[in-house]
Short mmCIF file of C-alpha atoms in Angstrom, two decimals:
data_model
loop_
_atom_site.label_atom_id
_atom_site.label_comp_id
_atom_site.label_asym_id
_atom_site.label_seq_id
_atom_site.Cartn_x
_atom_site.Cartn_y
_atom_site.Cartn_z
CA MET A 12 -3.80 -15.68 -58.59
CA PHE A 13 -2.77 -11.79 -57.33
CA ARG A 14 -1.95 -13.32 -53.98
CA ASN A 15 1.74 -11.75 -54.15
CA GLN A 16 0.54 -8.45 -55.49
CA TYR A 17 -1.24 -6.97 -53.18
CA ASP A 18 -0.02 -8.79 -49.83
CA THR A 19 2.83 -6.59 -49.04
CA ASP A 20 1.58 -4.51 -46.82
CA VAL A 21 -1.20 -4.37 -44.33
CA THR A 22 -2.80 -1.83 -44.75
CA THR A 23 -4.05 -2.49 -48.98
CA TRP A 24 -6.47 -4.01 -50.01
CA SER A 25 -6.68 -6.79 -52.80
CA PRO A 26 -8.91 -6.66 -55.19
CA ALA A 27 -11.35 -8.59 -54.07
CA GLY A 28 -11.26 -7.09 -50.81
CA ARG A 29 -9.27 -8.85 -48.66
CA LEU A 30 -5.87 -8.63 -46.38
CA PHE A 31 -3.64 -10.75 -47.16
CA GLN A 32 -1.42 -9.60 -44.50
CA VAL A 33 -4.52 -10.30 -41.78
CA GLU A 34 -4.87 -13.50 -43.63
CA TYR A 35 -1.13 -14.77 -43.10
CA ALA A 36 -1.16 -13.93 -40.16
CA MET A 37 -4.28 -16.63 -39.21
CA GLU A 38 -1.90 -19.46 -41.27
CA ALA A 39 0.52 -18.32 -37.96
CA VAL A 40 -2.34 -19.96 -35.48
CA LYS A 41 -2.27 -22.61 -37.05
CA GLN A 42 1.26 -23.11 -37.30
CA GLY A 43 1.22 -23.98 -33.34
CA SER A 44 0.41 -26.82 -31.31
CA ALA A 45 -2.94 -27.84 -30.52
CA ALA A 46 -4.75 -26.04 -28.07
CA ILE A 47 -8.99 -26.69 -27.35
CA GLY A 48 -11.28 -25.62 -25.46
CA LEU A 49 -14.98 -26.75 -23.56
CA ARG A 50 -17.85 -25.19 -21.93
CA SER A 51 -20.95 -26.45 -19.95
CA ALA A 52 -23.32 -23.97 -17.65
CA THR A 53 -20.35 -23.99 -15.01
CA HIS A 54 -16.66 -24.38 -15.97
CA VAL A 55 -14.44 -24.90 -19.53
CA VAL A 56 -11.78 -26.15 -19.97
CA LEU A 57 -8.53 -25.84 -21.86
CA ALA A 58 -6.49 -28.11 -23.11
CA THR A 59 -2.60 -27.73 -25.23
CA VAL A 60 -0.55 -29.81 -26.68
CA ASN A 61 3.05 -28.79 -24.90
CA LYS A 62 5.79 -29.51 -28.13
CA ALA A 63 8.78 -29.27 -26.60
CA ALA A 64 11.44 -27.01 -29.84
CA SER A 65 14.12 -30.32 -29.59
CA GLU A 66 14.47 -33.26 -27.43
CA LEU A 67 16.98 -31.25 -25.02
CA SER A 68 14.53 -27.58 -24.55
CA SER A 69 11.40 -27.66 -22.06
CA HIS A 70 8.74 -26.74 -23.84
CA GLN A 71 6.99 -23.37 -24.33
CA LYS A 72 4.14 -22.09 -21.67
CA LYS A 73 1.07 -21.62 -23.69
CA VAL A 74 -1.45 -21.60 -21.16
CA PHE A 75 -1.75 -17.98 -18.93
CA LYS A 76 -3.48 -17.31 -16.35
CA VAL A 77 -4.76 -13.45 -16.68
CA ASP A 78 -6.93 -13.40 -13.45
CA ASP A 79 -9.25 -15.47 -10.74
CA HIS A 80 -12.04 -15.85 -13.39
CA ILE A 81 -10.70 -15.59 -16.10
CA GLY A 82 -7.79 -17.93 -17.75
CA VAL A 83 -6.28 -18.28 -21.59
CA ALA A 84 -4.65 -21.10 -24.58
CA ILE A 85 -2.76 -19.85 -27.15
CA ALA A 86 -1.62 -21.06 -30.16
CA GLY A 87 0.79 -19.64 -32.95
CA LEU A 88 3.27 -17.01 -32.35
CA THR A 89 4.41 -17.38 -28.28
CA ALA A 90 6.05 -14.27 -27.58
CA ASP A 91 2.57 -12.28 -29.13
CA GLY A 92 0.56 -14.51 -27.01
CA ARG A 93 3.11 -13.35 -23.89
CA VAL A 94 2.80 -9.97 -24.50
CA LEU A 95 -0.98 -9.95 -24.81
CA SER A 96 -1.93 -11.97 -22.26
CA ARG A 97 0.15 -8.81 -19.87
CA PHE A 98 -2.13 -6.95 -21.55
CA LEU A 99 -5.42 -9.05 -20.54
CA ARG A 100 -4.20 -9.32 -16.76
CA SER A 101 -3.04 -5.14 -16.53
CA GLU A 102 -6.80 -4.54 -17.97
CA CYS A 103 -8.30 -6.82 -15.50
CA ILE A 104 -6.44 -5.23 -12.36
CA ASN A 105 -6.85 -1.65 -13.30
CA HIS A 106 -11.15 -2.86 -13.95
CA THR A 107 -10.63 -4.12 -10.39
CA PHE A 108 -8.22 -1.84 -9.46
CA VAL A 109 -11.71 1.50 -9.87
CA TYR A 110 -15.11 -1.57 -9.86
CA GLU A 111 -13.69 -3.45 -7.03
CA SER A 112 -15.94 -5.95 -8.93
CA PRO A 113 -14.25 -8.45 -11.99
CA LEU A 114 -13.96 -7.45 -15.03
CA PRO A 115 -16.54 -9.88 -17.14
CA VAL A 116 -14.96 -11.25 -20.17
CA SER A 117 -16.73 -10.15 -23.00
CA ARG A 118 -15.73 -6.91 -22.32
CA LEU A 119 -12.03 -7.82 -22.02
CA VAL A 120 -12.57 -9.96 -25.34
CA VAL A 121 -13.07 -6.96 -27.01
CA HIS A 122 -10.66 -5.16 -25.65
CA LEU A 123 -8.05 -7.36 -26.69
CA ALA A 124 -10.14 -7.73 -30.44
CA ASP A 125 -10.01 -3.79 -30.39
CA LYS A 126 -6.24 -4.27 -29.61
CA ALA A 127 -5.64 -7.16 -32.16
CA GLN A 128 -8.03 -3.94 -34.68
CA VAL A 129 -5.51 -1.43 -34.90
CA CYS A 130 -2.88 -3.39 -36.05
CA THR A 131 -4.57 -4.76 -39.00
CA GLN A 132 -5.23 -1.00 -39.98
CA ARG A 133 -1.10 0.85 -38.98
CA SER A 134 1.19 0.69 -41.87
CA TRP A 135 4.29 0.11 -39.66
CA LYS A 136 2.63 -1.76 -37.21
CA ARG A 137 1.22 -5.89 -38.03
CA PRO A 138 -1.18 -8.18 -36.62
CA TYR A 139 -0.26 -10.69 -34.46
CA GLY A 140 0.12 -13.47 -35.21
CA VAL A 141 -1.30 -15.81 -31.51
CA GLY A 142 -4.72 -17.12 -31.70
CA LEU A 143 -6.68 -17.08 -27.92
CA LEU A 144 -9.00 -19.25 -26.22
CA VAL A 145 -10.13 -16.69 -23.95
CA ALA A 146 -11.78 -19.05 -21.00
CA GLY A 147 -13.85 -17.32 -17.54
CA LEU A 148 -16.64 -17.22 -15.14
CA ASP A 149 -19.06 -14.13 -15.12
CA GLU A 150 -22.32 -13.25 -13.11
CA THR A 151 -24.12 -14.31 -16.94
CA GLY A 152 -22.56 -17.26 -16.41
CA ALA A 153 -19.44 -19.85 -18.22
CA HIS A 154 -17.22 -18.05 -21.55
CA LEU A 155 -15.33 -19.37 -23.62
CA TYR A 156 -14.63 -17.30 -26.68
CA TYR A 157 -12.18 -17.27 -29.95
CA ASN A 158 -9.95 -14.13 -30.20
CA CYS A 159 -8.10 -13.80 -33.98
CA PRO A 160 -5.15 -12.37 -35.57
CA SER A 161 -8.33 -10.45 -37.67
CA GLY A 162 -9.61 -8.12 -34.10
CA ASN A 163 -12.73 -10.92 -34.94
CA TYR A 164 -13.84 -12.72 -31.91
CA PHE A 165 -16.43 -15.41 -31.93
CA GLU A 166 -18.20 -17.51 -28.51
CA TYR A 167 -18.13 -20.90 -28.80
CA GLN A 168 -18.67 -24.35 -26.81
CA ALA A 169 -15.84 -26.02 -28.25
CA PHE A 170 -13.52 -25.06 -30.16
CA ALA A 171 -10.12 -26.43 -31.57
CA ILE A 172 -7.09 -23.80 -32.84
CA GLY A 173 -3.40 -24.76 -33.90
CA SER A 174 -1.75 -27.67 -36.45
CA ARG A 175 -4.14 -30.92 -35.92
CA SER A 176 -6.85 -29.24 -35.09
CA GLN A 177 -9.36 -30.13 -37.22
CA ALA A 178 -9.32 -33.93 -36.53
CA ALA A 179 -10.74 -32.81 -32.98
CA LYS A 180 -12.83 -30.49 -33.96
CA THR A 181 -14.56 -32.73 -35.87
CA TYR A 182 -14.20 -35.37 -32.14
CA LEU A 183 -15.93 -31.87 -30.44
CA GLU A 184 -18.97 -31.31 -33.76
CA ARG A 185 -20.29 -34.72 -32.97
CA ARG A 186 -20.59 -33.93 -29.19
CA PHE A 187 -20.24 -30.44 -28.30
CA GLN A 188 -23.72 -30.60 -27.75
CA ALA A 189 -24.23 -32.05 -24.35
CA PHE A 190 -21.13 -29.96 -23.07
CA ASN A 191 -23.49 -28.11 -21.33
CA ASN A 192 -24.96 -30.68 -18.51
CA TYR A 193 -21.74 -32.28 -18.60
CA PRO A 194 -20.32 -32.74 -14.89
CA ARG A 195 -16.53 -31.12 -14.59
CA GLU A 196 -15.06 -35.06 -15.17
CA GLU A 197 -15.95 -35.85 -17.31
CA LEU A 198 -15.80 -32.41 -19.51
CA ILE A 199 -12.01 -32.16 -18.56
CA LYS A 200 -11.97 -36.00 -19.91
CA ASP A 201 -13.30 -35.50 -23.37
CA ALA A 202 -11.05 -32.37 -23.39
CA LEU A 203 -8.09 -34.90 -22.84
CA SER A 204 -10.10 -36.74 -25.95
CA ALA A 205 -10.10 -34.50 -27.86
CA ILE A 206 -6.29 -33.23 -27.53
CA LYS A 207 -5.89 -36.80 -28.46
CA GLU A 208 -7.37 -37.10 -31.90
CA THR A 209 -4.87 -34.96 -32.75
CA LEU A 210 -1.57 -36.35 -31.79
CA GLN A 211 -2.76 -38.32 -34.17
CA GLY A 212 -1.32 -42.00 -33.16
CA GLU A 213 1.49 -41.06 -30.38
CA LYS A 214 0.79 -41.94 -27.36
CA LEU A 215 -0.84 -39.39 -24.72
CA THR A 216 0.55 -38.15 -21.32
CA SER A 217 0.25 -35.80 -18.97
CA ALA A 218 3.73 -34.89 -19.46
CA ILE A 219 2.76 -33.48 -23.08
CA CYS A 220 -0.68 -31.60 -22.78
CA THR A 221 -1.06 -29.56 -20.14
CA VAL A 222 -5.15 -28.83 -18.60
CA ALA A 223 -6.42 -26.07 -17.00
CA VAL A 224 -10.40 -25.74 -15.26
CA VAL A 225 -12.23 -22.35 -14.76
CA GLY A 226 -15.95 -23.11 -12.89
CA VAL A 227 -18.25 -21.82 -10.57
CA GLY A 228 -16.20 -21.85 -7.06
CA GLU A 229 -13.27 -22.37 -8.45
CA PRO A 230 -10.44 -20.20 -9.42
CA PHE A 231 -8.37 -20.19 -12.91
CA HIS A 232 -6.37 -23.09 -12.96
CA VAL A 233 -3.65 -25.83 -14.14
CA ILE A 234 -4.25 -28.82 -13.55
CA ASP A 235 -1.07 -30.91 -11.48
CA GLN A 236 0.42 -33.33 -13.70
CA LYS A 237 -0.50 -36.00 -11.84
CA THR A 238 -4.04 -35.88 -11.48
CA ILE A 239 -4.24 -35.20 -15.01
CA GLN A 240 -2.47 -38.94 -15.52
CA GLU A 241 -4.65 -40.75 -13.36
CA VAL A 242 -7.71 -39.33 -15.53
CA ILE A 243 -5.71 -40.39 -18.94
CA ASP A 244 -5.25 -43.82 -17.20
CA SER A 245 -8.61 -44.23 -16.04
CA MET A 246 -9.95 -43.15 -19.71
CA GLU A 247 -8.11 -45.84 -21.20
CA ILE A 248 -8.65 -49.16 -18.89
CA ARG A 249 -12.61 -47.51 -20.13
CA GLU A 250 -11.30 -47.90 -23.39
CA GLU A 251 -9.84 -51.69 -23.36
CA ALA A 252 -13.24 -52.48 -21.86
CA ALA A 253 -15.23 -51.25 -24.54
CA ALA A 254 -12.54 -52.89 -27.10
CA ASP A 255 -13.78 -56.27 -25.54
CA PRO A 256 -15.15 -59.37 -27.19
CA GLY A 257 -18.91 -58.96 -27.67
CA THR A 258 -19.23 -55.48 -28.20
CA MET A 259 -17.44 -53.80 -31.43
CA GLN A 260 -19.07 -49.83 -30.63
CA GLU A 261 -17.02 -47.52 -31.35
CA GLU A 262 -16.17 -45.48 -27.75
CA ASP A 263 -18.75 -44.17 -26.99
CA LYS A 264 -18.83 -42.29 -23.18
CA SER A 265 -20.62 -45.47 -21.46
CA SER A 266 -20.73 -43.98 -17.27
CA GLU A 267 -21.08 -47.48 -16.19
CA ALA A 268 -17.96 -49.23 -17.83
CA ALA A 269 -16.00 -50.79 -15.39
CA PRO A 270 -12.86 -52.13 -15.80
CA MET A 271 -12.17 -55.42 -16.84
CA ASP A 272 -8.50 -57.46 -15.74
CA ILE A 273 -6.27 -56.29 -17.34
CA MET B 18 -8.07 33.90 2.17
CA ALA B 19 -5.01 31.42 3.20
CA LEU B 20 -4.74 28.96 0.95
CA SER B 21 -4.92 25.90 3.03
CA ARG B 22 -3.20 22.43 2.48
CA ASP B 23 -5.56 20.50 5.39
CA TRP B 24 -9.15 20.26 3.65
CA MET B 25 -7.14 17.42 1.90
CA TYR B 26 -6.54 14.84 4.25
CA GLU B 27 -8.47 14.50 7.07
CA ASN B 28 -6.81 12.43 10.49
CA ASN B 29 -9.07 9.57 10.94
CA GLY B 30 -7.35 8.72 14.52
CA GLY B 31 -6.39 5.76 15.79
CA THR B 32 -3.37 3.22 16.98
CA CYS B 33 -1.74 0.60 15.19
CA VAL B 34 0.51 -1.76 16.58
CA ALA B 35 2.89 -4.81 15.79
CA ILE B 36 4.62 -7.03 17.78
CA ALA B 37 7.71 -10.06 16.42
CA GLY B 38 9.00 -13.09 17.58
CA ALA B 39 11.22 -16.31 17.28
CA ASP B 40 8.69 -17.62 14.57
CA TYR B 41 5.37 -16.01 15.02
CA CYS B 42 3.77 -11.88 14.76
CA VAL B 43 1.22 -9.97 16.08
CA VAL B 44 -0.44 -7.00 13.95
CA ALA B 45 -2.78 -5.62 16.18
CA ALA B 46 -5.29 -2.08 16.10
CA ASP B 47 -8.25 -0.90 17.47
CA THR B 48 -11.72 -0.55 15.19
CA ARG B 49 -12.39 3.81 15.80
CA LEU B 50 -12.87 5.20 13.01
CA SER B 51 -12.89 9.12 13.81
CA ILE B 52 -13.13 12.62 12.47
CA GLY B 53 -12.73 15.72 14.51
CA TYR B 54 -14.52 14.72 18.08
CA SER B 55 -16.79 12.79 16.58
CA ILE B 56 -16.92 8.80 16.08
CA TYR B 57 -17.93 7.73 12.66
CA THR B 58 -18.09 4.22 13.22
CA ARG B 59 -16.63 2.00 15.71
CA ASP B 60 -16.19 -0.90 13.54
CA TYR B 61 -13.44 -0.05 10.96
CA SER B 62 -10.94 -2.50 10.66
CA LYS B 63 -7.16 -1.22 9.31
CA ILE B 64 -5.92 -4.02 9.47
CA CYS B 65 -5.32 -5.91 6.23
CA LYS B 66 -3.80 -8.70 4.78
CA LEU B 67 -1.85 -8.11 1.80
CA THR B 68 0.12 -11.50 0.98
CA GLU B 69 -0.68 -14.84 3.31
CA LYS B 70 3.16 -13.74 5.07
CA CYS B 71 2.33 -10.37 5.63
CA VAL B 72 0.01 -7.71 6.85
CA LEU B 73 -0.40 -3.92 7.29
CA ALA B 74 -2.24 -1.59 9.88
CA SER B 75 -1.87 1.92 8.85
CA SER B 76 -3.44 4.66 11.70
CA GLY B 77 -4.21 7.89 9.60
CA PHE B 78 -6.34 9.39 6.63
CA GLN B 79 -7.60 6.44 5.65
CA GLY B 80 -9.11 7.21 2.25
CA ASP B 81 -5.35 8.48 1.35
CA ILE B 82 -5.40 4.10 3.42
CA LYS B 83 -7.56 2.41 1.34
CA ALA B 84 -5.94 3.65 -1.79
CA LEU B 85 -3.12 2.52 -0.68
CA GLN B 86 -3.43 -1.01 0.35
CA LYS B 87 -5.57 -0.88 -2.75
CA ASN B 88 -2.83 0.12 -4.96
CA LEU B 89 -0.10 -2.78 -3.16
CA ALA B 90 -2.34 -5.46 -3.77
CA ALA B 91 -2.74 -4.50 -7.45
CA LYS B 92 0.83 -4.58 -7.85
CA HIS B 93 1.20 -7.77 -5.25
CA LEU B 94 -1.01 -9.70 -8.23
CA ILE B 95 1.35 -8.43 -11.49
CA TYR B 96 3.43 -9.83 -9.43
CA GLN B 97 2.51 -13.30 -8.76
CA HIS B 98 1.67 -13.21 -12.56
CA GLN B 99 5.17 -12.79 -13.03
CA HIS B 100 6.96 -14.67 -10.56
CA ASN B 101 3.93 -17.84 -10.07
CA LYS B 102 4.60 -16.98 -6.50
CA GLN B 103 3.66 -14.81 -3.93
CA MET B 104 6.16 -11.54 -2.59
CA SER B 105 7.94 -12.29 0.73
CA CYS B 106 7.32 -10.03 3.66
CA PRO B 107 10.79 -8.10 3.44
CA ALA B 108 10.43 -7.51 -0.50
CA MET B 109 6.73 -5.87 -0.20
CA ALA B 110 8.63 -3.54 2.43
CA GLN B 111 10.75 -2.30 0.10
CA LEU B 112 7.62 -1.70 -2.27
CA LEU B 113 5.54 0.10 0.40
CA SER B 114 8.49 2.08 0.50
CA ASN B 115 9.07 2.81 -2.63
CA THR B 116 5.34 3.64 -3.17
CA LEU B 117 5.17 5.56 -0.05
CA TYR B 118 8.02 7.72 -1.92
CA PHE B 119 6.14 8.20 -5.01
CA LYS B 120 4.36 10.40 -3.56
CA ARG B 121 6.56 12.76 -2.65
CA PHE B 122 5.40 16.02 -2.77
CA PHE B 123 1.92 14.88 -1.89
CA PRO B 124 2.41 12.46 0.20
CA TYR B 125 -0.09 9.58 1.63
CA TYR B 126 -1.54 10.49 5.26
CA ALA B 127 -0.51 6.97 5.68
CA PHE B 128 1.40 6.06 9.21
CA ASN B 129 2.13 2.20 8.94
CA VAL B 130 2.75 -0.80 10.48
CA LEU B 131 3.51 -3.79 8.06
CA GLY B 132 4.01 -7.13 10.34
CA GLY B 133 4.47 -10.92 9.02
CA LEU B 134 6.96 -13.58 8.61
CA ASP B 135 10.32 -13.75 6.53
CA ASN B 136 11.52 -15.73 4.27
CA GLU B 137 12.80 -18.34 6.87
CA GLY B 138 9.89 -17.81 8.64
CA LYS B 139 10.77 -15.80 11.92
CA GLY B 140 8.57 -12.62 12.72
CA CYS B 141 9.10 -9.05 11.23
CA VAL B 142 7.57 -5.93 11.66
CA PHE B 143 8.96 -3.15 9.95
CA THR B 144 7.54 0.41 10.50
CA TYR B 145 7.30 3.96 8.05
CA ASP B 146 7.23 7.42 8.37
CA ALA B 147 4.66 8.87 5.45
CA VAL B 148 6.85 9.06 2.73
CA GLY B 149 8.64 6.05 2.95
CA SER B 150 11.31 5.94 5.43
CA TYR B 151 11.12 2.59 6.71
CA GLU B 152 13.32 0.30 9.56
CA ARG B 153 13.26 -3.14 10.52
CA VAL B 154 12.31 -4.10 13.96
CA GLY B 155 11.49 -6.29 16.87
CA TYR B 156 8.31 -4.01 17.59
CA SER B 157 6.43 -1.00 16.94
CA ALA B 158 3.00 1.66 17.59
CA GLN B 159 2.07 4.26 14.83
CA GLY B 160 -0.82 5.97 15.01
CA SER B 161 -2.69 8.58 17.35
CA GLY B 162 -1.77 6.48 20.24
CA SER B 163 1.93 5.88 19.61
CA THR B 164 2.81 8.20 22.03
CA LEU B 165 1.17 6.46 24.74
CA VAL B 166 2.10 2.67 23.61
CA MET B 167 5.13 2.84 22.72
CA PRO B 168 7.51 3.65 25.46
CA ILE B 169 5.62 0.76 27.56
CA LEU B 170 6.42 -1.65 24.91
CA ASP B 171 10.02 -0.20 24.95
CA ASN B 172 10.07 -0.81 29.07
CA GLN B 173 8.62 -3.89 28.32
CA LEU B 174 10.72 -5.30 25.20
CA LYS B 175 13.77 -3.17 24.24
CA SER B 176 16.81 -5.54 24.45
CA PRO B 177 19.73 -3.46 26.22
CA SER B 178 22.51 -1.37 24.65
CA PRO B 179 24.17 -3.36 21.04
CA LEU B 180 27.66 -1.78 23.34
CA LEU B 181 26.96 -4.01 26.79
CA LEU B 182 26.41 -6.90 24.84
CA PRO B 183 26.63 -8.82 22.13
CA ALA B 184 23.86 -7.16 19.49
CA ARG B 185 21.32 -8.84 19.18
CA ASP B 186 18.17 -10.07 16.16
CA ALA B 187 15.16 -7.61 15.56
CA VAL B 188 13.79 -10.07 17.16
CA THR B 189 10.84 -9.93 21.05
CA PRO B 190 12.32 -13.42 23.51
CA LEU B 191 8.16 -13.88 24.17
CA SER B 192 6.05 -16.44 23.94
CA GLU B 193 3.10 -16.04 21.19
CA ALA B 194 0.46 -15.65 24.39
CA ASP B 195 2.60 -13.45 25.65
CA ALA B 196 2.98 -11.17 22.74
CA VAL B 197 -0.81 -11.42 22.92
CA ASP B 198 -1.84 -10.81 26.30
CA MET B 199 0.84 -7.38 26.59
CA VAL B 200 -0.76 -6.01 23.09
CA LYS B 201 -4.03 -6.51 25.02
CA ASP B 202 -2.85 -4.59 28.00
CA VAL B 203 -1.41 -1.65 25.69
CA PHE B 204 -4.23 -0.56 24.72
CA ALA B 205 -6.69 -0.49 26.96
CA SER B 206 -3.94 1.10 28.00
CA ALA B 207 -4.05 3.40 25.13
CA THR B 208 -7.40 4.15 25.64
CA GLU B 209 -7.57 5.29 28.84
CA ARG B 210 -5.82 8.95 27.49
CA ASP B 211 -6.57 8.93 23.63
CA ILE B 212 -9.92 10.21 22.67
CA TYR B 213 -9.09 8.27 19.61
CA THR B 214 -8.71 4.83 20.13
CA GLY B 215 -11.47 1.85 21.53
CA ASP B 216 -14.62 0.15 20.89
CA LYS B 217 -12.25 -3.21 19.87
CA LEU B 218 -9.45 -4.14 19.40
CA GLU B 219 -8.88 -6.21 16.41
CA ILE B 220 -6.08 -8.36 16.33
CA VAL B 221 -4.17 -10.85 13.46
CA ILE B 222 -1.28 -13.31 14.23
CA LEU B 223 0.74 -14.71 12.03
CA ASN B 224 2.24 -17.96 12.54
CA ALA B 225 3.85 -21.53 10.65
CA SER B 226 0.62 -22.87 10.73
CA GLY B 227 -1.75 -19.74 8.69
CA VAL B 228 -3.03 -16.67 10.57
CA ARG B 229 -5.09 -16.53 12.67
CA ARG B 230 -7.58 -13.07 13.62
CA GLU B 231 -8.68 -12.87 17.42
CA PHE B 232 -10.81 -9.23 18.75
CA MET B 233 -11.19 -7.68 22.18
CA ASP B 234 -13.70 -5.53 23.45
CA LEU B 235 -12.56 -1.71 24.00
CA ARG B 236 -13.63 0.97 26.65
CA LYS B 237 -16.50 2.75 24.13
CA ASP B 238 -16.40 6.10 25.25
#
């Protein structure tokens, strides 16, 4: 009811104890195209939907390598995301310069969260309008964090942000308990399936998504389109095999399903 | 009590050599680390790989050299993030020059030789002074044994004056195997007379198939 009176700047509290500008910034994250992350004990996978502004243009870059052991996927104002990625990269480089070892993921997300918090407490600034899924590997294992514009961060087994992410979250909620033991390939397949949920009918091809992985013995990198298309094709073959008459089950993971003649 | 600047630097000695060929580059340095008349270690590498196509060998104060190498590696990482590719050898050469000149009034005590393959795959060698003045050459030597090594390289590799003949590339006509043999020979000779050069020779060879490393024993006295 009083939302419009107390939302002019970030340094004004509402009577209910909320900072509306910060909440509006989190809305900006929901407007961006979807980004999801999943983690197992040894690998973390990030996947994003590539939405191009028009048919004539290329899509925006939403996945950034921060260091060999850390990468981020963003949703929201991509310009803010780019700037924050530059900050994250510089933090990693500075840490490695001084300590000759990779920056632990938990420390990096704290630096990022502190930087975001500053923008919620200065009258001449505005919060960053971007949510970041930080995927990384360090001595304590594989980690997936979500950093939001409010300056909060949370660790997740799997998460989805951006538009139509609720569909992906529902998909992940059903399956996340098994993720810790998943091998790398299964994690990638589930990431693609979650992306598919956000597409709501649109066909999943490797051209409209970006998938990146980091894991034990595997530095952070974006997987090339050809490999992703092969994974998508193999998933579709399995789906059609499962949907064949005789078994009307949902497309649960059936590892021994052989491709039938199509 | 005179305020001397020497206490801020030490000279750890050693010799670095690089030779550029038509499609390869050989960078070599001994592995002795000295201070005064003592040997700190017989097994210290003066060669640092900066990119897949670019290798830096430095003689002088190894504390400054370590800092310089870290500085360049960090700058290279930023470049890779921004450009999605590695720096070329000539680009790294310019970066090294700028980095050295940045500390014009408190220099890195480092005498550098940068070797690698340029964008066309040809060998290139860049030689520096302590404050960043550099030049692309076909071969070079730096460090405590450089005065012993350079005249031999000139004798073997220097092309006749460009005033007499058509100007040539900054590249020697030697084959890769010959260049490696020459490097081994010059180091064996330098070891004889320079007390700071010896123990072991590390040779890094860059060519189209990648980077290769060889070692050779030198006199330990």
